[in-house]
Coordinates of C-alpha atoms and ligand atoms in Angstrom, one line a residue:
X17 CA 41.0 2.9 -24.5
X18 CA 37.5 2.0 -23.2
X19 CA 35.9 4.5 -20.8
X20 CA 35.3 3.4 -17.2
X21 CA 31.5 3.4 -18.0
X22 CA 32.2 1.0 -20.9
X23 CA 34.3 -1.3 -18.6
X24 CA 31.5 -1.3 -16.0
X25 CA 29.0 -2.2 -18.7
X26 CA 31.2 -5.1 -19.6
X27 CA 31.0 -6.3 -16.0
X28 CA 27.3 -5.9 -15.1
X29 CA 25.6 -5.5 -18.5
X30 CA 24.5 -2.5 -20.6
X31 CA 21.3 -1.8 -18.7
X32 CA 22.9 -1.8 -15.3
X33 CA 25.1 1.3 -15.6
X34 CA 23.8 4.9 -15.7
X35 CA 26.1 7.6 -17.0
X36 CA 23.9 10.3 -18.7
X37 CA 23.8 13.6 -16.8
X38 CA 20.0 13.4 -16.3
X39 CA 20.4 9.9 -14.8
X40 CA 23.3 11.0 -12.6
X41 CA 21.3 14.0 -11.3
X42 CA 19.0 11.6 -9.4
X43 CA 22.0 10.3 -7.4
X44 CA 23.5 13.7 -6.5
X45 CA 22.2 13.5 -2.9
X46 CA 20.5 11.3 -0.3
X47 CA 17.7 12.2 2.1
X48 CA 19.7 15.2 3.2
X49 CA 19.2 17.5 0.2
X50 CA 21.5 20.3 1.6
X51 CA 24.6 18.5 0.3
X52 CA 25.1 17.3 -3.3
X53 CA 27.9 16.1 -5.6
X54 CA 28.2 14.6 -9.0
X55 CA 28.9 10.9 -9.5
X56 CA 30.7 9.7 -12.6
X57 CA 28.5 6.6 -13.0
X58 CA 26.0 4.5 -11.2
X59 CA 26.4 0.7 -11.4
X60 CA 24.0 -1.9 -10.2
X61 CA 25.8 -5.2 -9.5
X62 CA 23.9 -8.4 -8.7
X63 CA 26.6 -10.6 -7.3
X64 CA 29.6 -10.3 -5.0
X65 CA 31.9 -11.2 -8.0
X66 CA 30.5 -8.2 -9.9
X67 CA 31.1 -5.9 -6.9
X68 CA 34.7 -7.2 -6.8
X69 CA 35.2 -6.6 -10.5
X70 CA 33.6 -3.1 -10.3
X71 CA 35.9 -2.2 -7.4
X72 CA 39.0 -3.4 -9.3
X73 CA 37.9 -1.5 -12.5
X74 CA 37.5 1.7 -10.4
X75 CA 41.0 1.1 -8.9
X76 CA 42.6 0.7 -12.3
X77 CA 40.9 3.9 -13.6
X78 CA 42.0 5.8 -10.4
X79 CA 38.3 6.6 -9.6
X80 CA 36.9 6.4 -6.1
X81 CA 33.7 4.5 -5.4
X82 CA 30.9 4.7 -2.8
X83 CA 28.5 2.0 -1.8
X84 CA 24.8 3.0 -1.8
X85 CA 21.5 1.3 -0.7
X86 CA 18.2 3.1 -1.0
X87 CA 19.6 6.6 -0.6
X88 CA 17.4 7.4 2.5
X89 CA 20.4 8.4 4.6
X90 CA 20.1 11.7 6.3
X91 CA 23.7 12.8 6.7
X92 CA 25.0 12.8 3.1
X93 CA 26.7 9.5 3.6
X94 CA 26.1 8.1 0.1
X95 CA 27.3 11.2 -1.8
X96 CA 29.7 10.6 -4.6
X97 CA 32.6 12.9 -3.7
X98 CA 35.5 13.4 -6.1
X99 CA 33.5 12.0 -9.1
X100 CA 33.1 8.6 -7.4
X101 CA 31.3 5.7 -9.0
X102 CA 28.2 4.8 -7.0
X103 CA 27.9 1.0 -6.4
X104 CA 24.2 0.7 -5.9
X105 CA 23.5 -2.5 -4.0
X106 CA 19.7 -2.5 -4.2
X107 CA 19.6 -5.2 -6.9
X108 CA 21.4 -7.6 -4.5
X109 CA 18.2 -8.2 -2.6
X110 CA 17.8 -11.9 -1.9
X111 CA 17.1 -13.4 1.5
X112 CA 19.5 -16.4 1.1
X113 CA 18.6 -18.4 4.2
X114 CA 16.4 -18.2 7.2
X115 CA 17.5 -20.6 10.0
X116 CA 14.6 -20.8 12.5
X117 CA 16.4 -23.2 14.7
X118 CA 19.4 -20.8 15.3
X119 CA 17.2 -17.7 14.7
X120 CA 19.4 -16.3 12.0
X121 CA 19.1 -15.0 8.5
X122 CA 21.7 -14.6 5.7
X123 CA 20.8 -11.7 3.4
X124 CA 22.3 -9.7 0.6
X125 CA 22.8 -6.0 1.3
X126 CA 19.9 -4.7 -0.8
X127 CA 17.2 -6.5 1.1
X128 CA 14.7 -3.9 2.3
X129 CA 14.5 -3.8 6.1
X130 CA 10.7 -4.4 6.5
X131 CA 10.9 -7.3 3.9
X132 CA 13.0 -9.3 6.2
X133 CA 10.6 -9.3 9.1
X134 CA 7.7 -10.0 6.6
X135 CA 9.6 -13.1 5.3
X136 CA 10.5 -14.4 8.8
X137 CA 7.1 -13.9 10.4
X138 CA 5.9 -17.4 9.4
X139 CA 8.7 -18.7 11.6
X140 CA 7.5 -16.6 14.6
X141 CA 10.6 -14.4 14.2
X142 CA 11.4 -10.8 13.3
X143 CA 14.4 -8.5 12.6
X144 CA 14.3 -6.0 15.5
X145 CA 16.1 -2.8 14.2
X146 CA 13.2 -0.9 12.7
X147 CA 14.2 2.6 11.3
X148 CA 11.1 4.7 10.5
X149 CA 12.3 4.4 6.9
X150 CA 12.1 0.6 7.0
X151 CA 9.7 0.4 4.1
X152 CA 12.5 1.7 1.9
X153 CA 16.0 1.5 3.5
X154 CA 18.3 -1.5 3.0
X155 CA 20.1 -3.8 5.3
X156 CA 23.4 -2.6 3.8
X157 CA 22.6 1.0 4.6
X158 CA 21.4 0.0 8.1
X159 CA 24.7 -1.8 8.8
X160 CA 26.8 1.1 7.5
X161 CA 24.9 3.6 9.7
X162 CA 24.3 1.3 12.7
X163 CA 20.7 2.3 12.3
X164 CA 18.3 2.5 15.2
X165 CA 14.5 2.9 15.3
X166 CA 11.6 3.1 17.7
X167 CA 12.3 -0.4 19.2
X168 CA 16.0 0.3 19.8
X169 CA 15.2 1.1 23.4
X170 CA 14.6 -2.5 24.3
X171 CA 16.3 -4.4 21.4
X172 CA 19.4 -2.4 20.7
X173 CA 20.7 -0.9 17.4
X174 CA 21.8 -2.8 14.3
X175 CA 25.2 -3.7 15.8
X176 CA 23.4 -5.9 18.3
X177 CA 21.9 -7.9 15.5
X178 CA 24.8 -8.5 13.1
X179 CA 26.7 -11.8 13.6
X180 CA 28.9 -12.0 10.5
X181 CA 29.6 -10.0 7.4
X182 CA 31.1 -10.5 4.0
X183 CA 32.8 -7.4 2.7
X184 CA 34.5 -6.5 -0.6
X185 CA 37.6 -4.6 0.6
X186 CA 38.7 -1.5 -1.2
X187 CA 41.4 -3.6 -3.1
X188 CA 38.7 -5.9 -4.5
X189 CA 39.5 -8.8 -2.1
X190 CA 36.7 -10.6 -0.3
X191 CA 36.8 -10.7 3.5
X192 CA 34.6 -12.7 5.9
X193 CA 34.2 -11.3 9.4
X194 CA 32.6 -12.7 12.5
X195 CA 30.7 -16.0 12.5
X196 CA 27.1 -17.2 12.4
X197 CA 27.3 -18.4 16.0
X198 CA 28.2 -14.9 17.2
X199 CA 31.5 -16.2 18.6
X200 CA 34.7 -14.7 17.2
X201 CA 38.3 -14.8 18.1
X202 CA 40.5 -11.8 17.9
X203 CA 39.4 -8.3 17.3
X204 CA 35.7 -7.5 16.8
X205 CA 36.0 -6.5 13.1
X206 CA 32.2 -6.9 12.6
X207 CA 31.8 -4.2 15.3
X208 CA 34.3 -2.0 13.4
X209 CA 32.4 -2.3 10.1
X210 CA 29.0 -1.7 11.6
X211 CA 28.6 2.1 11.7
X212 CA 31.6 2.7 9.4
X213 CA 29.4 4.6 6.9
X214 CA 30.6 2.7 3.8
X215 CA 34.2 3.7 4.3
X216 CA 35.7 0.3 4.9
X217 CA 34.4 -1.6 1.9
X218 CA 31.2 -2.9 0.3
X219 CA 29.1 -5.2 2.4
X220 CA 27.9 -8.0 0.1
X221 CA 26.3 -10.4 2.6
X222 CA 25.2 -10.3 6.3
X223 CA 24.3 -13.0 8.8
X224 CA 21.7 -11.4 11.1
X225 CA 20.2 -12.3 14.4
X226 CA 16.4 -12.7 14.5
X227 CA 14.2 -12.3 17.6
X228 CA 11.1 -14.2 18.6
X229 CA 7.9 -12.2 17.9
X230 CA 6.7 -11.4 21.4
X231 CA 3.6 -13.2 22.6
X232 CA 1.8 -10.0 23.5
X233 CA 2.0 -6.3 22.6
X234 CA 0.2 -3.3 24.1
X235 CA 0.5 0.1 22.4
X236 CA -0.8 3.3 24.0
X237 CA -0.6 7.0 23.6
X238 CA -0.5 9.5 26.5
X239 CA -1.6 13.0 25.8
X240 CA 0.4 15.9 27.3
X241 CA 0.0 19.7 27.4
X242 CA 3.7 20.1 26.3
X243 CA 6.8 18.2 25.3
X244 CA 8.6 18.8 28.6
X245 CA 6.0 17.0 30.6
X246 CA 6.1 14.1 28.1
X247 CA 9.9 13.9 28.6
X248 CA 9.4 13.8 32.4
X249 CA 7.0 10.9 32.0
X250 CA 9.7 9.1 29.9
X251 CA 12.1 9.4 32.8
X252 CA 9.4 8.3 35.3
X253 CA 8.6 5.2 33.3
X254 CA 12.2 4.1 33.1
X255 CA 12.8 5.0 36.8
X256 CA 9.8 2.8 37.7
X257 CA 11.7 -0.2 36.4
X258 CA 9.9 -0.8 33.1
X259 CA 11.8 -1.2 29.8
X260 CA 9.2 -0.6 27.2
X261 CA 9.8 -1.7 23.6
X262 CA 9.4 1.9 22.5
X263 CA 9.0 5.4 24.0
X264 CA 8.4 7.9 21.2
X265 CA 7.4 11.6 21.5
X266 CA 5.5 13.5 18.8
X267 CA 5.1 17.3 19.4
X268 CA 2.2 19.5 18.5
X269 CA 3.5 20.9 15.2
X270 CA 4.2 17.3 14.0
X271 CA 0.8 16.1 15.2
X272 CA -0.9 18.8 13.1
X273 CA 1.2 18.1 10.0
X274 CA 0.4 14.4 10.4
X275 CA -3.3 15.0 10.9
X276 CA -3.5 17.1 7.8
X277 CA -1.8 14.3 5.8
X278 CA -2.5 10.8 4.5
X279 CA -0.9 9.5 7.7
X280 CA -3.7 11.0 9.9
X281 CA -4.2 8.8 12.9
X282 CA -6.8 10.7 14.9
X283 CA -4.3 12.3 17.3
X284 CA -5.6 15.3 19.3
X285 CA -4.6 18.4 17.3
X286 CA -4.6 20.6 20.5
X287 CA -2.3 18.3 22.4
X288 CA 1.1 19.8 23.2
X289 CA 2.7 16.4 22.7
X290 CA 1.8 12.7 22.5
X291 CA 3.9 9.9 24.0
X292 CA 3.7 6.6 22.2
X293 CA 4.5 3.7 24.5
X294 CA 4.8 0.1 23.4
X295 CA 5.1 -2.8 25.8
X296 CA 5.8 -6.3 24.7
X297 CA 6.5 -9.7 26.3
X298 CA 4.5 -12.5 27.9
X299 CA 0.8 -11.5 27.7
X300 CA 0.2 -12.2 31.3
X301 CA 2.6 -9.4 32.4
X302 CA 1.3 -6.7 30.2
X303 CA -1.8 -5.4 31.9
X304 CA 0.1 -4.6 35.1
X305 CA 2.7 -2.7 33.0
X306 CA 0.0 -0.7 31.2
X307 CA -1.3 0.4 34.7
X308 CA 2.2 1.5 35.7
X309 CA 2.5 3.6 32.5
X310 CA -0.9 5.1 33.3
X311 CA 0.3 6.1 36.8
X312 CA 3.4 7.8 35.4
X313 CA 1.3 9.6 32.8
X314 CA -1.1 10.9 35.5
X315 CA 1.7 11.9 37.7
X316 CA 3.3 13.9 34.9
X317 CA 0.2 15.8 33.9
X318 CA -1.2 13.7 31.0
X319 CA -4.8 14.6 30.1
X320 CA -5.6 11.1 28.9
X321 CA -4.2 7.7 27.9
X322 CA -5.6 5.7 25.0
X323 CA -4.7 2.0 24.7
X324 CA -4.9 0.5 21.2
X325 CA -7.8 -1.9 21.1
X326 CA -6.6 -4.1 18.3
X327 CA -3.8 -4.4 15.8
X328 CA -5.4 -2.0 13.3
X329 CA -5.4 0.7 16.0
X330 CA -1.9 -0.1 17.0
X331 CA -0.8 0.3 13.3
X332 CA -2.7 3.6 13.2
X333 CA -0.6 5.0 16.1
X334 CA 2.6 3.9 14.5
X335 CA 1.5 5.3 11.1
X336 CA 1.5 8.7 12.7
X337 CA 5.0 8.3 14.1
X338 CA 6.6 6.6 11.1
X339 CA 4.9 8.9 8.6
X340 CA 5.8 12.0 10.5
X341 CA 8.8 13.0 8.3
X342 CA 6.7 12.5 5.1
X343 CA 3.9 14.6 6.6
X344 CA 6.4 17.5 7.1
X345 CA 6.3 18.0 3.4
X346 CA 3.1 19.9 4.1
X347 CA 5.0 22.6 6.1
X348 CA 7.7 23.7 3.7
X349 CA 9.6 22.4 0.6
X350 CA 12.7 21.4 2.6
X351 CA 13.2 19.5 5.8
X352 CA 16.4 19.4 7.8
X353 CA 16.2 16.4 10.2
X354 CA 18.7 16.8 13.0
X355 CA 19.9 13.9 15.1
X356 CA 21.7 14.1 18.4
X357 CA 21.6 12.2 21.7
X358 CA 21.5 13.6 25.2
X359 CA 21.4 11.8 28.6
X360 CA 17.7 10.9 29.0
X361 CA 17.3 12.8 32.3
X362 CA 18.3 16.0 30.6
X363 CA 15.7 15.8 27.8
X364 CA 13.3 18.3 29.4
X365 CA 15.9 21.1 29.7
X366 CA 17.5 20.3 26.3
X367 CA 14.1 20.3 24.5
X368 CA 13.3 23.7 26.0
X369 CA 16.6 25.0 24.8
X370 CA 16.2 23.5 21.4
X371 CA 12.7 25.1 21.0
X372 CA 14.1 28.4 22.2
X373 CA 16.8 28.2 19.5
X374 CA 14.2 27.6 16.8
X375 CA 12.1 30.6 18.1
X376 CA 15.2 32.9 18.3
X377 CA 16.1 32.2 14.6
X378 CA 12.4 32.5 13.6
X379 CA 12.2 28.9 12.3
X380 CA 9.5 26.3 12.0
X381 CA 11.0 23.7 14.3
X382 CA 9.2 20.5 15.3
X383 CA 10.2 17.4 17.3
X384 CA 9.5 13.8 16.8
X385 CA 12.0 11.5 18.5
X386 CA 13.1 8.3 20.2
X387 CA 12.7 9.7 23.7
X388 CA 13.5 6.5 25.5
X389 CA 17.0 6.6 24.1
X390 CA 17.4 10.4 24.6
X391 CA 17.7 10.5 20.8
X392 CA 16.4 13.9 19.6
X393 CA 15.3 14.8 16.1
X394 CA 14.6 18.5 16.0
X395 CA 13.2 19.0 12.5
X396 CA 13.5 22.3 10.7
X397 CA 11.0 23.0 7.9
X398 CA 12.3 25.6 5.5
X399 CA 12.7 26.8 1.9
X400 CA 16.2 26.6 0.7
X401 CA 15.5 29.1 -2.1
X402 CA 15.4 31.8 0.6
X403 CA 19.2 32.4 1.4
X404 CA 18.4 34.2 4.6
X405 CA 16.3 31.4 5.9
X406 CA 18.9 28.8 4.8
X407 CA 21.6 30.7 6.8
X408 CA 19.4 30.8 9.9
X409 CA 18.7 27.0 9.5
X410 CA 22.4 26.2 9.5
X411 CA 23.3 28.5 12.4
X412 CA 20.4 27.1 14.5
X413 CA 21.5 23.6 13.6
X414 CA 25.0 24.3 14.8
X415 CA 23.7 25.8 18.1
X416 CA 21.4 22.8 18.6
X417 CA 24.4 20.4 18.3
X418 CA 26.5 22.4 20.6
X419 CA 23.7 22.5 23.2
X420 CA 23.4 18.7 23.1
X421 CA 27.1 18.2 23.5
X422 CA 27.2 20.7 26.4
X423 CA 24.5 18.6 28.1
X424 CA 26.8 15.6 27.9
X425 CA 25.4 14.3 24.6
X426 CA 26.8 13.2 21.3
X427 CA 26.3 14.6 17.7
X428 CA 24.5 11.6 16.2
X429 CA 22.3 8.9 17.5
X430 CA 21.6 6.9 14.3
X431 CA 22.0 9.0 11.1
X432 CA 25.8 9.0 11.1
X433 CA 28.3 11.8 10.4
X434 CA 28.6 11.5 6.6
X435 CA 29.2 14.8 4.9
X436 CA 26.9 16.7 7.2
X437 CA 28.6 16.6 10.5
X438 CA 32.3 15.9 9.8
X439 CA 33.3 19.5 10.8
X440 CA 31.6 18.9 14.2
X441 CA 33.7 15.8 15.0
X442 CA 36.1 17.9 17.1
X443 CA 33.2 18.8 19.4
X444 CA 33.4 15.2 20.7
X445 CA 36.7 13.8 19.7
X446 CA 40.3 15.0 20.3
X447 CA 42.9 15.1 17.5
X448 CA 44.4 11.9 18.9
X449 CA 41.0 10.2 18.8
X450 CA 40.5 11.2 15.2
X451 CA 44.0 10.0 14.3
X452 CA 43.3 6.6 15.8
X453 CA 40.1 6.3 13.8
X454 CA 41.9 7.3 10.6
X455 CA 44.5 4.6 11.2
X456 CA 41.7 2.0 11.6
X457 CA 40.2 3.2 8.3
X458 CA 43.6 3.1 6.6
X459 CA 44.0 -0.5 7.6
X460 CA 41.1 -1.4 5.3
X461 CA 41.5 1.4 2.8
X462 CA 45.1 2.8 2.8
X463 CA 44.4 4.9 -0.3
X464 CA 41.2 6.4 0.9
X465 CA 39.2 5.4 -2.3
X466 CA 36.1 4.0 -0.6
X467 CA 33.6 6.7 0.1
X468 CA 36.1 9.6 0.4
X469 CA 35.3 12.8 2.2
X470 CA 33.1 11.4 4.9
X471 CA 33.3 11.3 8.7
X472 CA 36.6 13.2 9.2
X473 CA 36.8 17.0 9.4
X474 CA 38.5 18.8 6.5
X475 CA 39.3 21.9 8.6
X476 CA 42.1 22.1 11.2
X477 CA 41.2 20.9 14.6
X478 CA 40.0 23.6 16.9
X479 CA 41.1 23.1 20.6
X480 CA 38.5 25.6 21.7
X481 CA 35.7 23.5 20.4
X482 CA 37.0 20.2 21.9
X483 CA 34.6 19.3 24.7
X484 CA 37.3 17.2 26.4
X485 CA 39.5 20.3 26.6
X486 CA 36.6 22.1 28.1
X487 CA 35.8 19.3 30.5
X488 CA 32.5 18.2 29.0
X489 CA 33.6 14.5 28.9
X490 CA 33.4 14.7 32.7
X491 CA 29.6 15.5 32.5
X492 CA 27.8 12.6 34.2
X493 CA 25.6 10.5 31.9
X494 CA 22.5 10.6 34.0
Ligands
FAD5 C1 11.7 9.2 6.6 C2 13.0 8.7 7.1 C3 13.0 8.2 8.4 C4 14.2 7.7 8.9 N1 14.2 7.1 10.2 C5 15.3 6.5 10.7 C6 15.3 5.9 11.9 O1 14.3 5.8 12.6 N2 16.5 5.4 12.4 C7 17.6 5.5 11.7 O2 18.6 4.9 12.1 N3 17.7 6.1 10.5 C8 16.5 6.6 9.9 N4 16.6 7.2 8.7 C9 17.9 7.4 8.0 C10 18.1 6.2 7.0 O3 16.9 5.6 6.5 C11 19.1 5.2 7.5 O4 20.4 5.7 7.8 C12 19.2 3.9 6.6 O5 20.0 2.9 7.3 C13 19.9 4.2 5.3 O6 19.7 3.1 4.5 P1 19.8 3.2 2.9 O7 19.7 1.8 2.3 O8 18.9 4.2 2.4 O9 21.4 3.7 2.8 P2 22.0 4.9 1.9 O10 21.4 6.2 2.3 O11 22.0 4.5 0.5 O12 23.5 4.8 2.4 C14 23.8 5.2 3.8 C15 25.2 4.8 4.1 O13 25.4 3.4 3.9 C16 26.5 3.1 3.1 N5 26.1 1.8 2.4 C17 25.0 1.5 1.8 N6 25.0 0.2 1.3 C18 26.2 -0.3 1.7 C19 26.8 -1.5 1.5 N7 26.3 -2.5 0.9 N8 28.1 -1.7 2.0 C20 28.7 -0.7 2.7 N9 28.1 0.5 2.9 C21 26.9 0.7 2.4 C22 26.6 4.3 2.1 O14 27.9 4.4 1.6 C23 26.2 5.4 3.1 O15 27.4 5.8 3.8 C24 15.4 7.8 8.2 C25 15.4 8.3 6.9 C26 14.2 8.8 6.4 C27 14.2 9.4 5.0

């Protein structure tokens, strides 16, 4: 009998299957290095037919499988639990069609996020969801995680930009969901697949909505003595009626790490926090909007506002923001990037509580986040070789999540549940909620072979921790 790896080689070719231990080691985890598990093989299909054949071969061998893009996920979503085969989609990376008339693109799942906007720029169009990892992450991964990014505030998350999907179902059949026009009859199954974290099948093609490149863009930074006043300014800007394209906060520890790194952008090292504001739209409207942002910055204690003079300066501001996680490598060997959302108006108090948790556990905690969405990223720099520090990191993380939920928030804004947060699901969902989600999943994957061990808690539900049981679902959203 041929081994599964041999069967897979027969489908995709000898050089497109990895199965030696040293090769598999690289695929043990994603961007969250705290969780790891061993895949039985990595396979790199190039076509949807190969994906179908790989899925069927795994089914015949009784081996689960997990779709994977670039592996930049931060919740352990692409981990190969139960000796799964990893179906690596990065070689399916063709942009198949750009329709400038309808403002749509048809792409394979391995297309790198930033490559799509590069390819469509000549048509005056761009793909709006822009995770900070956009130079590496794939559209397949973005769809699975319903990824956001700095421009989510104005343009929405991935789900607002996916019109139709082609999916290899866990039995190997091909399904087409949605339509290029965006109209669809019946249940919104595209909506169900976006954000399903690779548990409903392997996306092999996507029809995406493109947006017109705005006529004008103004990017500015406002310098604050502390994070809390920067958060107040965010609320003030929204209250004033503006909807900026982006509102991002970078705190002092992050500024210093960035300024010591290759991403250095000339941010003031002594600032408590910097707020990056991007405004876009018709050029004629922008200067008045910049003045309104200035007013809010002054009112909330900013010591200065700098407006980017040209595109190079604009890119420099963004390099500081998008390179922030990379720069953290200067602080410690490991980084735990948390992800939670709170009602925007509660950002100041939650940020204070989060920083106090970091101090109480004696940890190096920094914050760089999508403030306009209330989407926090408390980052803990640590060394996992120190068991005591690791234990404090995990306890602090748990407290941070609970603090966010108690403030009326949720446990992920964009990174997903994956392996990382499945035990926290009862904090926001009742047992009945989770059962309903499991039934939806079982409709696609009755045998639970596609990306097993993700999203759903493995331990018994704890009524004590259910926020609904404790009335947190009644906390107003603003
Ligand atoms: C430095 C850094 C910055 C980041 N910034 C952001 C940010 O601003 N916003 C944000 O949302 N995220 C961010 N992330 C997280 C991550 O980049 C996103 O979750 C991204 O969408 C993952 O894409 P990927 O191709 O790396 O997917 P992977 O990590 O390979 O996989 C992620 C999930 O997608 C599933 N999947 C992958 N391909 C397919 C497919 N073809 N069909 C079905 N399921 C599939 C996997 O099973 C897994 O569950 C950041 C990560 C890093 C390291």
